[in-house]
């Protein structure tokens, strides 16, 4: 008699939204920055993601559903707020580091957009802002590339 057919391989276990966010965060934010600012990641319902000064980043299910590039950009954007909370000028909550050339009426969001674009290459401006570019993007990329140890905490 012929041998019994082999059983099909077991399906790969489903990746949870939390696991996907953890993986996307690791690929979106360089290790030196992740080491400098401890983060707790949470998945939340809805369409808005948030960062709190305590180090929590809440990623919305709506952003997760938008696909991997958007998730990476959102995580990097929210992490940009955490950078501002710790390394920014402190001129106002979420202010960018000293010397950053602002380009909008929402500079705290524009800074976070520039961080996201510098870290991920994904152009996904938030809050109806124009995309980060020119001197703002150049400053952000250079400042971030120096790493957290090059900047005093504020």
PDB file of C-alpha atoms in Angstrom:
ATOM      1  CA  UNK A   1       0.000   0.000   0.000  1.00  0.00           C
ATOM      2  CA  UNK A   2       1.044   3.597  -0.619  1.00  0.00           C
ATOM      3  CA  UNK A   3       2.219   5.616   2.373  1.00  0.00           C
ATOM      4  CA  UNK A   4      -0.336   7.925   3.922  1.00  0.00           C
ATOM      5  CA  UNK A   5      -0.064  11.504   2.674  1.00  0.00           C
ATOM      6  CA  UNK A   6       1.849  13.822   4.978  1.00  0.00           C
ATOM      7  CA  UNK A   7      -0.238  16.081   7.148  1.00  0.00           C
ATOM      8  CA  UNK A   8      -0.235  19.692   6.012  1.00  0.00           C
ATOM      9  CA  UNK A   9       2.015  21.934   8.082  1.00  0.00           C
ATOM     10  CA  UNK A  10       0.361  23.631  11.015  1.00  0.00           C
ATOM     11  CA  UNK A  11      -0.585  27.220  10.315  1.00  0.00           C
ATOM     12  CA  UNK A  12       1.760  29.824  11.716  1.00  0.00           C
ATOM     13  CA  UNK A  13       0.463  31.237  14.973  1.00  0.00           C
ATOM     14  CA  UNK A  14      -1.352  34.531  14.538  1.00  0.00           C
ATOM     15  CA  UNK A  15       0.698  37.574  15.457  1.00  0.00           C
ATOM     16  CA  UNK A  16      -1.117  39.680  18.014  1.00  0.00           C
ATOM     17  CA  UNK A  17      -1.502  43.413  17.531  1.00  0.00           C
ATOM     18  CA  UNK A  18       0.778  43.910  20.546  1.00  0.00           C
ATOM     19  CA  UNK A  19       3.497  41.709  19.006  1.00  0.00           C
ATOM     20  CA  UNK A  20       3.176  43.540  15.697  1.00  0.00           C
ATOM     21  CA  UNK A  21       3.522  46.917  17.425  1.00  0.00           C
ATOM     22  CA  UNK A  22       6.576  45.727  19.392  1.00  0.00           C
ATOM     23  CA  UNK A  23       8.237  44.521  16.196  1.00  0.00           C
ATOM     24  CA  UNK A  24       7.359  47.696  14.279  1.00  0.00           C
ATOM     25  CA  UNK A  25       8.741  49.833  17.113  1.00  0.00           C
ATOM     26  CA  UNK A  26      12.052  47.959  17.063  1.00  0.00           C
ATOM     27  CA  UNK A  27      12.350  48.552  13.320  1.00  0.00           C
ATOM     28  CA  UNK A  28      11.215  52.200  13.442  1.00  0.00           C
ATOM     29  CA  UNK A  29      13.330  53.615  16.274  1.00  0.00           C
ATOM     30  CA  UNK A  30      17.111  53.058  16.443  1.00  0.00           C
ATOM     31  CA  UNK A  31      18.411  51.014  19.362  1.00  0.00           C
ATOM     32  CA  UNK A  32      20.383  53.861  20.951  1.00  0.00           C
ATOM     33  CA  UNK A  33      17.229  55.942  21.205  1.00  0.00           C
ATOM     34  CA  UNK A  34      15.140  52.999  22.449  1.00  0.00           C
ATOM     35  CA  UNK A  35      17.753  52.433  25.173  1.00  0.00           C
ATOM     36  CA  UNK A  36      17.756  56.101  26.205  1.00  0.00           C
ATOM     37  CA  UNK A  37      13.992  56.409  26.620  1.00  0.00           C
ATOM     38  CA  UNK A  38      12.154  53.440  28.108  1.00  0.00           C
ATOM     39  CA  UNK A  39       8.756  52.944  26.460  1.00  0.00           C
ATOM     40  CA  UNK A  40       5.661  50.951  27.281  1.00  0.00           C
ATOM     41  CA  UNK A  41       3.602  50.181  24.176  1.00  0.00           C
ATOM     42  CA  UNK A  42      -0.160  49.695  24.337  1.00  0.00           C
ATOM     43  CA  UNK A  43      -2.731  48.952  21.652  1.00  0.00           C
ATOM     44  CA  UNK A  44      -5.936  50.975  22.031  1.00  0.00           C
ATOM     45  CA  UNK A  45      -9.217  51.119  20.111  1.00  0.00           C
ATOM     46  CA  UNK A  46     -10.040  54.015  17.812  1.00  0.00           C
ATOM     47  CA  UNK A  47      -8.098  56.121  15.329  1.00  0.00           C
ATOM     48  CA  UNK A  48      -5.836  58.306  17.500  1.00  0.00           C
ATOM     49  CA  UNK A  49      -2.437  57.324  18.869  1.00  0.00           C
ATOM     50  CA  UNK A  50      -0.815  59.087  21.819  1.00  0.00           C
ATOM     51  CA  UNK A  51       2.441  59.485  23.717  1.00  0.00           C
ATOM     52  CA  UNK A  52       2.574  60.476  27.376  1.00  0.00           C
ATOM     53  CA  UNK A  53       5.492  62.032  29.187  1.00  0.00           C
ATOM     54  CA  UNK A  54       5.581  58.937  31.420  1.00  0.00           C
ATOM     55  CA  UNK A  55       6.883  56.937  28.438  1.00  0.00           C
ATOM     56  CA  UNK A  56       3.710  55.193  27.313  1.00  0.00           C
ATOM     57  CA  UNK A  57       2.908  55.110  23.613  1.00  0.00           C
ATOM     58  CA  UNK A  58      -0.650  54.097  22.815  1.00  0.00           C
ATOM     59  CA  UNK A  59      -1.121  52.935  19.223  1.00  0.00           C
ATOM     60  CA  UNK A  60      -4.630  52.923  17.827  1.00  0.00           C
ATOM     61  CA  UNK A  61      -6.173  49.942  16.106  1.00  0.00           C
ATOM     62  CA  UNK A  62      -6.978  52.322  13.228  1.00  0.00           C
ATOM     63  CA  UNK A  63      -3.288  53.055  12.699  1.00  0.00           C
ATOM     64  CA  UNK A  64      -2.455  49.357  12.969  1.00  0.00           C
ATOM     65  CA  UNK A  65      -5.062  48.585  10.305  1.00  0.00           C
ATOM     66  CA  UNK A  66      -3.495  51.201   7.989  1.00  0.00           C
ATOM     67  CA  UNK A  67      -0.522  48.905   7.350  1.00  0.00           C
ATOM     68  CA  UNK A  68       3.081  48.365   8.404  1.00  0.00           C
ATOM     69  CA  UNK A  69       4.570  51.593   7.002  1.00  0.00           C
ATOM     70  CA  UNK A  70       1.972  53.731   8.784  1.00  0.00           C
ATOM     71  CA  UNK A  71       2.440  51.833  12.056  1.00  0.00           C
ATOM     72  CA  UNK A  72       6.199  52.423  11.879  1.00  0.00           C
ATOM     73  CA  UNK A  73       5.684  56.124  11.097  1.00  0.00           C
ATOM     74  CA  UNK A  74       3.132  56.529  13.907  1.00  0.00           C
ATOM     75  CA  UNK A  75       5.415  54.831  16.432  1.00  0.00           C
ATOM     76  CA  UNK A  76       8.355  57.014  15.383  1.00  0.00           C
ATOM     77  CA  UNK A  77       6.120  60.126  15.507  1.00  0.00           C
ATOM     78  CA  UNK A  78       4.940  59.317  19.026  1.00  0.00           C
ATOM     79  CA  UNK A  79       8.505  58.548  20.055  1.00  0.00           C
ATOM     80  CA  UNK A  80       9.412  61.988  18.689  1.00  0.00           C
ATOM     81  CA  UNK A  81       7.135  63.442  21.358  1.00  0.00           C
ATOM     82  CA  UNK A  82       9.028  61.435  24.004  1.00  0.00           C
ATOM     83  CA  UNK A  83      12.318  62.837  22.667  1.00  0.00           C
ATOM     84  CA  UNK A  84      10.904  66.364  22.919  1.00  0.00           C
ATOM     85  CA  UNK A  85       9.684  65.778  26.486  1.00  0.00           C
ATOM     86  CA  UNK A  86      13.226  64.773  27.541  1.00  0.00           C
ATOM     87  CA  UNK A  87      15.575  66.622  25.164  1.00  0.00           C
ATOM     88  CA  UNK A  88      13.471  69.544  23.912  1.00  0.00           C
ATOM     89  CA  UNK A  89      13.870  73.229  24.708  1.00  0.00           C
ATOM     90  CA  UNK A  90      11.011  73.080  27.265  1.00  0.00           C
ATOM     91  CA  UNK A  91       9.662  76.352  25.822  1.00  0.00           C
ATOM     92  CA  UNK A  92       6.265  74.586  25.903  1.00  0.00           C
ATOM     93  CA  UNK A  93       5.084  71.008  26.340  1.00  0.00           C
ATOM     94  CA  UNK A  94       6.564  68.940  23.541  1.00  0.00           C
ATOM     95  CA  UNK A  95       8.856  71.682  22.224  1.00  0.00           C
ATOM     96  CA  UNK A  96      11.573  70.530  19.837  1.00  0.00           C
ATOM     97  CA  UNK A  97      15.241  70.784  20.741  1.00  0.00           C
ATOM     98  CA  UNK A  98      16.832  74.231  20.752  1.00  0.00           C
ATOM     99  CA  UNK A  99      17.600  75.453  17.232  1.00  0.00           C
ATOM    100  CA  UNK A 100      15.082  73.344  15.327  1.00  0.00           C
ATOM    101  CA  UNK A 101      13.550  75.465  12.527  1.00  0.00           C
ATOM    102  CA  UNK A 102       9.801  75.207  13.022  1.00  0.00           C
ATOM    103  CA  UNK A 103       7.528  75.336   9.983  1.00  0.00           C
ATOM    104  CA  UNK A 104       3.977  75.274  11.269  1.00  0.00           C
ATOM    105  CA  UNK A 105       1.495  76.524  13.830  1.00  0.00           C
ATOM    106  CA  UNK A 106       1.737  73.085  15.537  1.00  0.00           C
ATOM    107  CA  UNK A 107       5.497  72.856  16.116  1.00  0.00           C
ATOM    108  CA  UNK A 108       5.222  69.985  18.600  1.00  0.00           C
ATOM    109  CA  UNK A 109       3.459  67.881  15.946  1.00  0.00           C
ATOM    110  CA  UNK A 110       5.745  69.078  13.154  1.00  0.00           C
ATOM    111  CA  UNK A 111       8.804  68.028  15.202  1.00  0.00           C
ATOM    112  CA  UNK A 112       7.303  64.575  15.753  1.00  0.00           C
ATOM    113  CA  UNK A 113       6.549  64.315  12.012  1.00  0.00           C
ATOM    114  CA  UNK A 114      10.174  65.172  11.225  1.00  0.00           C
ATOM    115  CA  UNK A 115      11.411  62.539  13.685  1.00  0.00           C
ATOM    116  CA  UNK A 116       9.146  59.946  12.074  1.00  0.00           C
ATOM    117  CA  UNK A 117      10.356  60.823   8.602  1.00  0.00           C
ATOM    118  CA  UNK A 118      14.027  60.896   9.645  1.00  0.00           C
ATOM    119  CA  UNK A 119      13.792  57.522  11.406  1.00  0.00           C
ATOM    120  CA  UNK A 120      11.596  55.669   8.902  1.00  0.00           C
ATOM    121  CA  UNK A 121      11.714  57.504   5.571  1.00  0.00           C
ATOM    122  CA  UNK A 122       7.905  57.393   5.570  1.00  0.00           C
ATOM    123  CA  UNK A 123       6.291  60.730   4.690  1.00  0.00           C
ATOM    124  CA  UNK A 124       3.041  60.763   6.676  1.00  0.00           C
ATOM    125  CA  UNK A 125       2.401  64.242   8.045  1.00  0.00           C
ATOM    126  CA  UNK A 126      -0.088  64.511  10.878  1.00  0.00           C
ATOM    127  CA  UNK A 127      -2.793  67.009  11.801  1.00  0.00           C
ATOM    128  CA  UNK A 128      -3.055  68.433   8.276  1.00  0.00           C
ATOM    129  CA  UNK A 129       0.514  69.735   8.399  1.00  0.00           C
ATOM    130  CA  UNK A 130       2.797  69.927   5.381  1.00  0.00           C
ATOM    131  CA  UNK A 131       5.445  67.238   5.103  1.00  0.00           C
ATOM    132  CA  UNK A 132       8.709  67.818   6.924  1.00  0.00           C
ATOM    133  CA  UNK A 133      11.405  69.032   4.581  1.00  0.00           C
ATOM    134  CA  UNK A 134      14.216  71.474   3.973  1.00  0.00           C
ATOM    135  CA  UNK A 135      16.032  72.876   6.988  1.00  0.00           C
ATOM    136  CA  UNK A 136      13.606  71.236   9.433  1.00  0.00           C
ATOM    137  CA  UNK A 137      14.248  67.741   8.091  1.00  0.00           C
ATOM    138  CA  UNK A 138      17.984  68.366   7.733  1.00  0.00           C
ATOM    139  CA  UNK A 139      18.285  69.583  11.345  1.00  0.00           C
ATOM    140  CA  UNK A 140      16.198  66.689  12.656  1.00  0.00           C
ATOM    141  CA  UNK A 141      18.157  64.034  10.770  1.00  0.00           C
ATOM    142  CA  UNK A 142      21.521  65.427  11.882  1.00  0.00           C
ATOM    143  CA  UNK A 143      20.402  65.939  15.480  1.00  0.00           C
ATOM    144  CA  UNK A 144      18.986  62.410  15.783  1.00  0.00           C
ATOM    145  CA  UNK A 145      22.007  60.821  14.075  1.00  0.00           C
ATOM    146  CA  UNK A 146      24.259  62.192  16.828  1.00  0.00           C
ATOM    147  CA  UNK A 147      22.383  59.940  19.246  1.00  0.00           C
ATOM    148  CA  UNK A 148      20.970  60.639  22.684  1.00  0.00           C
ATOM    149  CA  UNK A 149      24.358  60.751  24.413  1.00  0.00           C
ATOM    150  CA  UNK A 150      25.263  63.857  22.373  1.00  0.00           C
ATOM    151  CA  UNK A 151      22.367  65.846  23.817  1.00  0.00           C
ATOM    152  CA  UNK A 152      21.709  67.011  27.365  1.00  0.00           C
ATOM    153  CA  UNK A 153      18.415  66.009  28.894  1.00  0.00           C
ATOM    154  CA  UNK A 154      16.283  69.012  29.713  1.00  0.00           C
TER     155      UNK A 154
END
